[in-house]
Amino acid sequence: MRASYCAALLALASTACSWSRFDDVSNNAPVVVLHKPGSMKDGFGQSVTTARNKDQVEVLVGGPLGLSGAAVFQLGLSDQPSTESNDSAYCTGGEPCFLASSLAGFGTATGPDRVRPLCFAVGAGTVGTEGIIVRCSDGSEYPLAMPQDAKEVFDFARQQNQFEDFPLAADGTDNPSVLAATPTGKAAWFYPVGSLKFSELAIPKVLKDDSIGTKLAVVPVGDGRVYAVAAPDAGHVLLWKSDGSATSSYIGCLGGPPHLGRALASGKVTRGDDDADLVVSDDVNVHVLDGRALYNLPATTSTDCSFGALPAGALVNSFGCGSNRSATDCANSGFGAALAVGDLDGDGDGEVIVGAPNMTVREEKRAGAVLVYDVENSADTAFADIRFLSDASEGDVLGTSLTAPHLGTRDVIVAGAPGATKVAIFYCSALLGAGKAGGRCP
Amino acid sequence: MLALGVGSVAPIALAQPRDPAAKSLEGIRAQMEKGQGLYVAGNYAGAAEVFEAGYATYPYSAFLFNAGVCYQKLNDVDRALAKFKDYLRVDPSAPDADKVNARIAALEAAKSAAAAAAVVVPDAGADAGPPQPPKPAVVVPSGDDQNAMKSLVVIETEPDGAPLRIYQRVEAAALPFKLGAVNAGWKDVLATHAPANLTLDVGHYHVVVEKFRDFNASEADMDVSPGHVHQLKANLSQGAFMAFLRVSANVIGAHVWVDDQKKEHSEWGETPHGELIPGGRHNVLVEVPGFEPLLTQVELQHGEQKELDVRLSRVNYGVLRFDSNAPEIKVKVDDQPKGVWRSGEEPLDARIDSGSHKVTVSSDGRKTFEGMVVVPRGQISPVHVKMIPKYPRGPAWTQAIVGAAFLGAAIYVGTESNRLHDQLQADRSAGSLEPGDSRITRGRWFAVGADGGFAIAAVLGGIATYNFIKDPLPPSSVKSDKPLEFDDPMKARPTARLEVRGPKPLPIVERPKSRSLEFGPQATSSGGGLFLGGKF
């Protein structure tokens, strides 16, 4: 008995001796955390978006609204990203700029004089003239024109020296159409592909809720686009479609579940077509709507907001929160606070990535988690994965913001945890098959 | 019935005179034996001087006669004649008066013959100077040897006044004297009354105390040796002859009871001890602490003197007498508690079977002694226990405790480190591990801390072990003194006689009668009564 104790003690001593094993375990960790630039305030990671141009992939990380700008990080196509920002001057220059709560990335941006790679629309500001500010990886900036209502809101805010949000969204293509809105001005507009000019979306007067335009999404369907503008306080999601030109038509309003439109995202979710789909969350569930079905909706003047007008098959699936032993308390998890679509397994269609920033992780309240759902079709939806920070702490609120940059053969999850001033890149996924995981994954 | 006891004891040192008369007799004896010794050695002048001095102190005629013999040996005829004549003058009824007169006549004849021879001596020559008076050539009667000395015989009776008659054996082949018989070969040399101081020649005598008042006659043989003082004392109340018993043992000072096994009376004496006791069979109990009591019987004939030499065996147990330099000790023998000794108290005595025993002595703050101690038989072995203070283990304990704390902390943080590593490994496998996970740093430091803790614990453990083992102080020890005899509550501590290796002596040894006159206790075991005893 005594010998066994001694042996156990020696074994303990010998294993504990190798402190270098912690280097081994932490080297090439499956999660990479982007470092907050010193110029940014806490709350780093409030918003994230991505842009890809050929073999260059960048992630733009926004800070706390009204307090900080955004910084861009180069991920490259491999799993060895730069964790230090190569440009943290987004929306922080000498000119006035209101960083948007949601950002838009351009693989290729058509500026006023030339085409620029890897640009991001970061908010409303002034670059010579007022507009939506686009800053590119080469450091150049240019404005996108804004409607008069938006200008007035901007001018007023600037005069009052108060923050004003101008949410943005892009369709995720290399040369995207961008959607913008001003909830204060109760207006929304879009920029057709390659256009510096805006095209206003006609919001029915009865649907002009105070929260309208706080969440946006652009769903590319063929050459056309479906623009989704949410008024989550009212639980409405207003839809327009455009054939790629500057004209658009209102095609209806989704509604019903409380706070429908808490978050919007677009991406190719369902298998069988090349069109993107719209992902909408409400207080409880996330709904996947077939992009093509939406695009096929006829123009309407109805202000009735429901799922009832949708054709059969338009609503691909709806699902709720999932949990496991480490991530719990779905009911209060804030499930659906952020959405993204990414092809995590590289099979050609994307998985729905849902942020649950208030989820309890390892008994740490509001540590936050990111849940992954593999939605194949209306009959096949699976809670596929859940991601959280291994060093989860209370108040991290991981999943406040989400994006899914494409790294060659697959997408990875980039999630903001502004409570921890972290933005984490999850390189591994339970959906990844053997041999596709890379060096960071088991 | 009248009885006469005659005895003899050997060691003069053990029999001291108790009264002035006895002291006087002892002085006579000493003077007489001294002169006799010088005479035997051929120092006639010295012997004569001693006898003369003896007479001056103790006016007994024997001194005069013996001095005359010495002068005769010195051819000093005149002084010899003077002493012999003084002898007869002092003791005109001396039984040997005829012999002395004959000796005087012979000396005077020799003196006359020598004077006549001196007158006829021729002149040596005219040139030889004035003539010198010739020295008479005395022819001294020959035949005086050491037996020529006379002895003093003191005969006493209790009560005084008993008529005495002394017979001398004149023929060596004479039959033993028998009262009332013809007794051929015996010569009636003297009739007197007790007490009597007699000067007798060397020879064998028979003393008869004749019928006196209500006492019957009694008798005893007596050998008179040259130049000695003999004493006879008749206890007329005993009605029987006394015997003399001397008890000796291998232990001096052993207590002797005679015919008193229950020790209801005072002891008879202490070995070696002898005195007159009635004849017959006696039970003798010899006892002394530390020895097994010995009870034996002795058969004494009337007038017999016997020495009983007993050998006492030690008891089969002994006593260990503990004391120590420590304020208090606890003693165990063969793992059995024997008591507690404290400083200032009498030593702790533990009675234990003789032989080798395991002794354990403990004391607070001191090293426990454990060892074998030999317990002597029937003796006290003083055991001085030197208790050595325990070497202070405070530093060792401190090191051990601190080391244990480090070890415990190392085990804890090591376990924590392992747990964190396992968690991190699991998180890595799950794809959730971030490089900045605080557990990595924590686990690494825990591992470092565990290693450091193990190292420090090992060092401290080693130092503590060394300090636990290290002990520059000697162990506690015992020192046994020379064994002591058991305390004898009846007297001072006895002294054991030196054990003599060799064949075991018989327990009872009859010894030949001594010819030396000794004094000793003269009380019988039965207590009072008149007695007559003699010691030679």
Coordinates of C-alpha atoms in Angstrom, one line a residue, chain A residues 42-434:
Chain A
D42 CA -13.4 47.9 -24.2
G43 CA -16.3 46.4 -25.9
F44 CA -14.1 45.3 -28.7
G45 CA -16.1 42.8 -30.7
Q46 CA -19.4 44.5 -30.6
S47 CA -19.7 43.9 -34.3
V48 CA -17.8 41.8 -36.8
T49 CA -17.9 41.3 -40.5
T50 CA -15.7 39.8 -43.1
A51 CA -14.5 40.4 -46.6
R52 CA -12.6 38.2 -49.0
N53 CA -10.6 38.9 -52.1
K54 CA -8.9 36.0 -53.7
D55 CA -6.5 34.7 -51.1
Q56 CA -7.0 37.5 -48.7
V57 CA -9.5 37.4 -46.0
E58 CA -10.1 40.2 -43.6
V59 CA -12.2 40.6 -40.6
L60 CA -13.4 43.9 -39.4
V61 CA -14.0 44.2 -35.7
G62 CA -16.0 47.0 -34.3
G63 CA -15.8 48.5 -30.9
P64 CA -18.4 49.9 -28.6
L65 CA -20.8 52.2 -30.5
G66 CA -20.1 55.8 -30.1
L67 CA -16.9 55.2 -28.3
S68 CA -14.6 53.4 -30.6
G69 CA -13.9 52.7 -34.2
A70 CA -13.1 49.4 -35.9
A71 CA -10.0 47.4 -36.6
V72 CA -9.2 45.0 -39.4
F73 CA -7.4 41.8 -39.1
Q74 CA -5.9 39.7 -41.9
L75 CA -6.7 36.1 -41.6
G76 CA -5.3 34.7 -44.7
L77 CA -6.4 31.4 -46.0
S78 CA -4.4 29.2 -43.6
D79 CA -5.1 28.7 -40.0
Q80 CA -2.4 31.1 -38.9
P81 CA -4.1 34.5 -38.8
S82 CA -2.6 37.7 -37.7
T83 CA -3.9 38.3 -34.3
E84 CA -2.8 41.9 -34.4
S85 CA -4.8 44.4 -36.3
N86 CA -3.1 45.8 -39.4
D87 CA -5.4 48.8 -39.5
S88 CA -7.4 50.1 -36.6
A89 CA -8.2 53.5 -38.1
Y90 CA -11.7 52.5 -39.3
C91 CA -14.1 55.2 -38.4
T92 CA -11.6 56.8 -36.1
G93 CA -10.1 59.4 -38.4
G94 CA -10.3 63.2 -38.1
E95 CA -13.5 63.3 -40.0
P96 CA -16.8 62.6 -38.1
C97 CA -17.8 59.0 -38.3
F98 CA -20.5 57.1 -36.5
L99 CA -19.5 53.4 -36.4
A100 CA -22.5 51.3 -37.4
S101 CA -23.8 48.5 -35.2
S102 CA -23.6 46.2 -38.1
L103 CA -20.8 46.4 -40.8
A104 CA -20.6 45.5 -44.4
G105 CA -17.6 44.0 -46.2
F106 CA -16.5 44.2 -49.8
G107 CA -14.2 41.8 -51.5
T108 CA -14.1 44.3 -54.2
A109 CA -15.4 47.8 -53.9
T110 CA -16.1 50.2 -56.7
G111 CA -15.0 53.5 -55.5
P112 CA -15.6 56.9 -57.1
D113 CA -12.4 56.6 -59.1
R114 CA -11.3 53.0 -59.0
V115 CA -12.0 49.5 -57.8
R116 CA -10.5 48.7 -54.5
P117 CA -10.0 45.3 -52.9
L118 CA -11.1 44.5 -49.3
C119 CA -13.1 47.4 -48.2
F120 CA -15.6 47.8 -45.4
A121 CA -18.5 50.1 -45.0
V122 CA -18.3 51.1 -41.4
G123 CA -20.9 53.8 -40.8
A124 CA -22.0 57.2 -41.5
G125 CA -19.5 59.9 -41.7
T126 CA -17.8 62.5 -43.7
V127 CA -15.0 61.9 -46.2
G128 CA -15.2 65.2 -48.0
T129 CA -18.9 64.8 -48.1
E130 CA -21.4 63.1 -45.9
G131 CA -22.3 59.5 -46.6
I132 CA -21.7 55.9 -45.7
I133 CA -17.9 55.6 -45.2
V134 CA -16.1 52.9 -47.0
R135 CA -12.5 52.3 -46.0
C136 CA -10.3 49.9 -47.8
S137 CA -7.3 47.9 -47.0
D138 CA -5.1 50.3 -48.9
G139 CA -6.2 53.0 -46.4
S140 CA -8.3 54.9 -48.9
E141 CA -11.8 56.0 -48.0
Y142 CA -14.8 57.2 -49.8
P143 CA -18.4 58.0 -49.0
L144 CA -21.5 56.4 -50.3
A145 CA -24.2 58.9 -50.8
M146 CA -27.1 58.9 -48.3
P147 CA -30.7 59.9 -48.7
Q148 CA -31.7 63.3 -47.5
D149 CA -33.4 61.9 -44.4
A150 CA -30.3 60.1 -43.4
K151 CA -28.2 63.2 -44.0
E152 CA -30.4 65.2 -41.8
V153 CA -30.2 62.6 -39.1
F154 CA -26.5 62.5 -39.5
D155 CA -26.1 66.3 -39.4
F156 CA -28.4 66.6 -36.4
A157 CA -26.4 64.0 -34.5
R158 CA -23.1 65.5 -35.4
Q159 CA -24.4 68.9 -34.4
Q160 CA -25.6 67.5 -31.1
N161 CA -22.4 65.6 -30.8
Q162 CA -24.4 62.4 -30.1
F163 CA -24.0 59.0 -31.5
E164 CA -26.3 57.9 -34.3
D165 CA -26.4 54.4 -35.7
F166 CA -26.6 53.7 -39.3
P167 CA -26.7 49.9 -39.6
L168 CA -25.3 48.3 -42.7
A169 CA -25.4 44.9 -44.4
A170 CA -23.8 43.4 -47.5
D171 CA -24.8 40.3 -49.4
G172 CA -21.6 38.4 -48.8
T173 CA -20.6 38.3 -52.4
D174 CA -17.2 39.5 -53.5
N175 CA -18.8 42.6 -55.1
P176 CA -21.8 43.1 -52.9
S177 CA -24.9 45.1 -52.8
V178 CA -25.1 47.1 -49.6
L179 CA -28.1 47.8 -47.5
A180 CA -28.2 50.7 -45.0
A181 CA -30.7 52.2 -42.7
T182 CA -31.3 54.9 -40.1
P183 CA -33.7 53.8 -37.4
T184 CA -33.9 57.3 -36.2
G185 CA -34.9 58.5 -39.7
K186 CA -37.0 55.4 -40.2
A187 CA -35.5 55.0 -43.6
A188 CA -33.6 52.3 -45.5
W189 CA -31.8 52.3 -48.8
F190 CA -29.5 50.1 -50.7
Y191 CA -26.6 50.4 -53.1
P192 CA -26.8 48.2 -56.1
V193 CA -23.7 46.2 -57.0
G194 CA -20.9 48.5 -58.0
S195 CA -23.0 51.7 -57.4
L196 CA -22.1 54.6 -55.3
K197 CA -25.7 55.8 -55.4
F198 CA -28.4 54.9 -53.0
S199 CA -31.8 53.6 -53.8
E200 CA -34.4 54.2 -51.2
L201 CA -36.7 51.5 -50.0
A202 CA -40.3 52.6 -49.6
I203 CA -41.3 51.7 -46.1
P204 CA -45.1 51.6 -45.6
K205 CA -45.9 54.3 -43.3
V206 CA -47.8 52.1 -40.9
L207 CA -44.7 49.9 -40.5
K208 CA -42.3 52.7 -39.6
D209 CA -41.6 51.5 -36.2
D210 CA -38.9 53.2 -34.1
S211 CA -36.8 50.1 -34.3
I212 CA -37.1 49.7 -38.0
G213 CA -33.8 49.3 -39.8
T214 CA -31.8 48.2 -36.7
K215 CA -31.2 44.8 -38.4
L216 CA -30.6 44.3 -42.1
A217 CA -29.9 41.6 -44.5
V218 CA -29.2 41.3 -48.2
V219 CA -30.1 38.0 -49.8
P220 CA -28.5 37.4 -53.2
V221 CA -30.8 35.4 -55.4
G222 CA -29.2 35.0 -58.8
D223 CA -28.5 38.4 -60.0
G224 CA -31.3 39.8 -57.9
R225 CA -31.4 40.7 -54.2
V226 CA -33.9 40.4 -51.5
Y227 CA -33.5 43.2 -48.9
A228 CA -34.7 42.6 -45.4
V229 CA -35.2 45.4 -43.0
A230 CA -36.3 44.4 -39.5
A231 CA -38.2 46.3 -36.9
P232 CA -37.6 43.9 -34.0
D233 CA -39.5 45.9 -31.4
A234 CA -42.6 45.5 -33.6
G235 CA -41.6 41.9 -34.6
H236 CA -41.6 42.8 -38.3
V237 CA -39.3 42.0 -41.1
L238 CA -40.0 44.0 -44.2
L239 CA -38.9 42.6 -47.5
W240 CA -38.0 44.1 -50.9
K241 CA -36.6 42.7 -53.9
S242 CA -34.5 44.0 -56.7
D243 CA -33.4 42.5 -59.9
G244 CA -30.0 44.0 -59.5
S245 CA -30.9 47.5 -60.7
A246 CA -31.6 50.5 -58.6
T247 CA -35.3 49.8 -58.5
S248 CA -36.9 47.7 -55.9
S249 CA -40.4 46.5 -54.9
Y250 CA -41.9 45.8 -51.6
I251 CA -42.8 42.2 -51.4
G252 CA -44.3 41.8 -47.9
C253 CA -43.8 41.8 -44.2
L254 CA -43.0 38.9 -42.0
G255 CA -44.3 39.0 -38.5
G256 CA -45.9 37.1 -35.7
P257 CA -43.3 35.9 -33.2
P258 CA -42.3 38.5 -30.7
H259 CA -39.2 40.4 -31.6
L260 CA -39.0 38.8 -34.9
G261 CA -36.0 40.2 -36.6
R262 CA -33.8 40.5 -33.6
A263 CA -31.1 39.4 -36.0
L264 CA -30.9 38.8 -39.7
A265 CA -28.4 37.0 -41.8
S266 CA -28.2 35.7 -45.3
G267 CA -26.3 32.9 -46.8
K268 CA -26.7 29.7 -48.7
V269 CA -28.3 27.3 -46.2
T270 CA -30.4 24.8 -48.0
R271 CA -29.0 22.2 -50.3
G272 CA -30.1 22.0 -53.8
D273 CA -29.8 25.5 -55.1
D274 CA -27.2 28.2 -55.4
D275 CA -29.3 30.9 -53.9
A276 CA -28.8 32.4 -50.5
D277 CA -31.5 32.2 -47.9
L278 CA -32.7 34.5 -45.2
V279 CA -32.2 33.6 -41.6
V280 CA -34.3 35.5 -39.0
S281 CA -34.5 35.2 -35.3
D282 CA -37.1 36.1 -32.8
D283 CA -37.2 35.8 -29.0
V284 CA -37.1 32.0 -29.1
N285 CA -36.5 30.6 -32.5
V286 CA -34.5 31.0 -35.6
H287 CA -36.2 30.7 -38.9
V288 CA -34.7 29.9 -42.2
L289 CA -36.5 31.2 -45.3
D290 CA -35.7 30.1 -48.7
G291 CA -34.2 33.0 -50.6
R292 CA -35.6 32.0 -54.0
A293 CA -39.1 31.7 -52.6
L294 CA -38.9 35.1 -51.1
Y295 CA -37.5 36.5 -54.3
N296 CA -40.4 35.0 -56.1
L297 CA -42.9 36.8 -54.0
P298 CA -44.9 39.3 -55.9
A299 CA -44.8 43.0 -55.2
T300 CA -47.5 44.0 -52.7
T301 CA -48.8 46.8 -50.8
S302 CA -50.0 44.7 -47.9
T303 CA -48.8 45.8 -44.5
D304 CA -50.0 42.6 -42.9
C305 CA -46.9 41.1 -41.2
S306 CA -47.0 37.4 -40.9
F307 CA -45.7 34.2 -42.3
G308 CA -49.1 33.4 -43.6
A309 CA -48.5 35.0 -47.0
L310 CA -45.4 33.0 -47.7
P311 CA -45.8 30.2 -50.2
A312 CA -45.3 26.7 -49.2
G313 CA -41.7 25.8 -48.7
A314 CA -40.6 29.4 -48.1
L315 CA -40.1 28.8 -44.5
V316 CA -37.5 26.1 -44.6
N317 CA -37.3 25.4 -40.9
S318 CA -37.4 26.9 -37.5
F319 CA -35.5 25.8 -34.6
G320 CA -34.8 26.7 -31.0
C321 CA -31.9 26.8 -28.6
G322 CA -29.8 23.7 -28.0
S323 CA -27.6 23.1 -25.1
N324 CA -25.2 20.6 -23.7
R325 CA -23.5 19.8 -20.4
S326 CA -21.2 22.8 -20.6
A327 CA -23.5 25.4 -22.1
T328 CA -26.8 25.7 -20.3
D329 CA -29.7 28.0 -19.5
C330 CA -31.2 28.2 -23.0
A331 CA -34.2 30.1 -21.8
N332 CA -32.2 33.1 -20.8
S333 CA -29.4 32.6 -23.3
G334 CA -30.3 35.4 -25.7
F335 CA -30.4 32.7 -28.4
G336 CA -30.6 34.4 -31.8
A337 CA -29.0 37.7 -30.7
A338 CA -26.7 37.3 -33.7
L339 CA -26.8 35.2 -36.8
A340 CA -24.5 34.1 -39.5
V341 CA -24.3 31.5 -42.2
G342 CA -21.1 29.7 -42.9
D343 CA -20.1 26.6 -44.7
L344 CA -18.2 25.1 -41.7
D345 CA -17.9 21.7 -43.1
G346 CA -17.1 22.7 -46.6
D347 CA -19.9 20.7 -48.1
G348 CA -21.1 23.6 -50.3
D349 CA -24.1 24.7 -48.2
G350 CA -23.9 26.7 -45.1
E351 CA -24.8 26.0 -41.5
V352 CA -26.7 28.5 -39.5
I353 CA -24.6 30.0 -36.7
V354 CA -26.6 31.5 -33.9
G355 CA -25.2 33.6 -31.1
A356 CA -26.5 33.1 -27.6
P357 CA -24.5 35.7 -25.7
N358 CA -26.2 35.2 -22.4
M359 CA -25.8 31.4 -22.2
T360 CA -24.3 30.0 -19.1
V361 CA -21.1 28.2 -19.9
R362 CA -19.5 26.1 -17.2
E363 CA -21.6 27.8 -14.7
E364 CA -20.4 31.2 -15.8
K365 CA -23.4 33.2 -16.4
R366 CA -23.6 35.3 -19.6
A367 CA -20.4 33.8 -20.8
G368 CA -22.1 33.2 -24.1
A369 CA -21.9 30.5 -26.8
V370 CA -22.3 30.0 -30.4
L371 CA -24.6 27.3 -31.7
V372 CA -24.4 25.7 -35.0
Y373 CA -27.3 24.1 -36.9
D374 CA -27.0 22.1 -40.0
V375 CA -30.2 22.8 -42.0
E376 CA -30.4 20.7 -45.0
N377 CA -34.1 21.1 -45.7
S378 CA -37.4 21.3 -44.0
A379 CA -37.2 17.8 -42.7
D380 CA -33.6 17.7 -41.7
T381 CA -32.3 20.2 -39.3
A382 CA -29.7 19.3 -36.7
F383 CA -28.2 21.0 -33.8
A384 CA -24.7 20.3 -34.9
D385 CA -22.3 22.0 -32.7
I386 CA -21.8 24.5 -29.9
R387 CA -18.8 26.6 -29.4
F388 CA -17.6 28.7 -26.5
L389 CA -14.5 30.0 -25.2
S390 CA -12.5 27.6 -23.1
D391 CA -11.7 30.4 -20.7
A392 CA -15.3 31.5 -20.5
S393 CA -16.0 34.0 -17.8
E394 CA -19.2 35.6 -16.6
G395 CA -20.2 38.5 -18.8
D396 CA -18.1 37.6 -21.8
V397 CA -21.3 37.6 -23.9
L398 CA -19.6 35.5 -26.6
G399 CA -21.9 35.5 -29.7
T400 CA -22.9 39.1 -29.5
S401 CA -21.6 39.4 -33.1
L402 CA -20.9 36.8 -35.7
T403 CA -19.4 36.3 -39.1
A404 CA -18.1 33.4 -41.1
P405 CA -15.2 34.2 -43.3
H406 CA -14.3 31.8 -46.0
L407 CA -10.9 30.2 -45.7
G408 CA -10.3 28.4 -49.0
T409 CA -12.3 25.3 -48.5
R410 CA -14.5 26.1 -45.6
D411 CA -15.8 28.9 -43.4
V412 CA -14.8 29.5 -39.8
I413 CA -16.8 31.1 -37.1
V414 CA -15.7 34.5 -35.9
A415 CA -17.5 35.6 -32.8
G416 CA -17.3 38.7 -30.8
A417 CA -17.3 38.6 -27.0
P418 CA -17.3 42.3 -26.2
G419 CA -17.7 41.6 -22.5
A420 CA -14.3 40.0 -22.6
T421 CA -13.0 42.4 -25.2
K422 CA -12.3 39.4 -27.4
V423 CA -13.0 38.2 -30.9
A424 CA -12.4 34.6 -31.3
I425 CA -11.9 32.6 -34.4
F426 CA -13.1 29.0 -34.1
Y427 CA -11.1 27.0 -36.5
C428 CA -12.5 23.6 -35.6
S429 CA -15.9 22.3 -36.0
A430 CA -17.6 19.1 -35.1
L431 CA -18.9 19.0 -38.6
L432 CA -15.4 18.9 -40.1
G433 CA -14.5 15.5 -41.5
A434 CA -11.3 13.8 -40.8

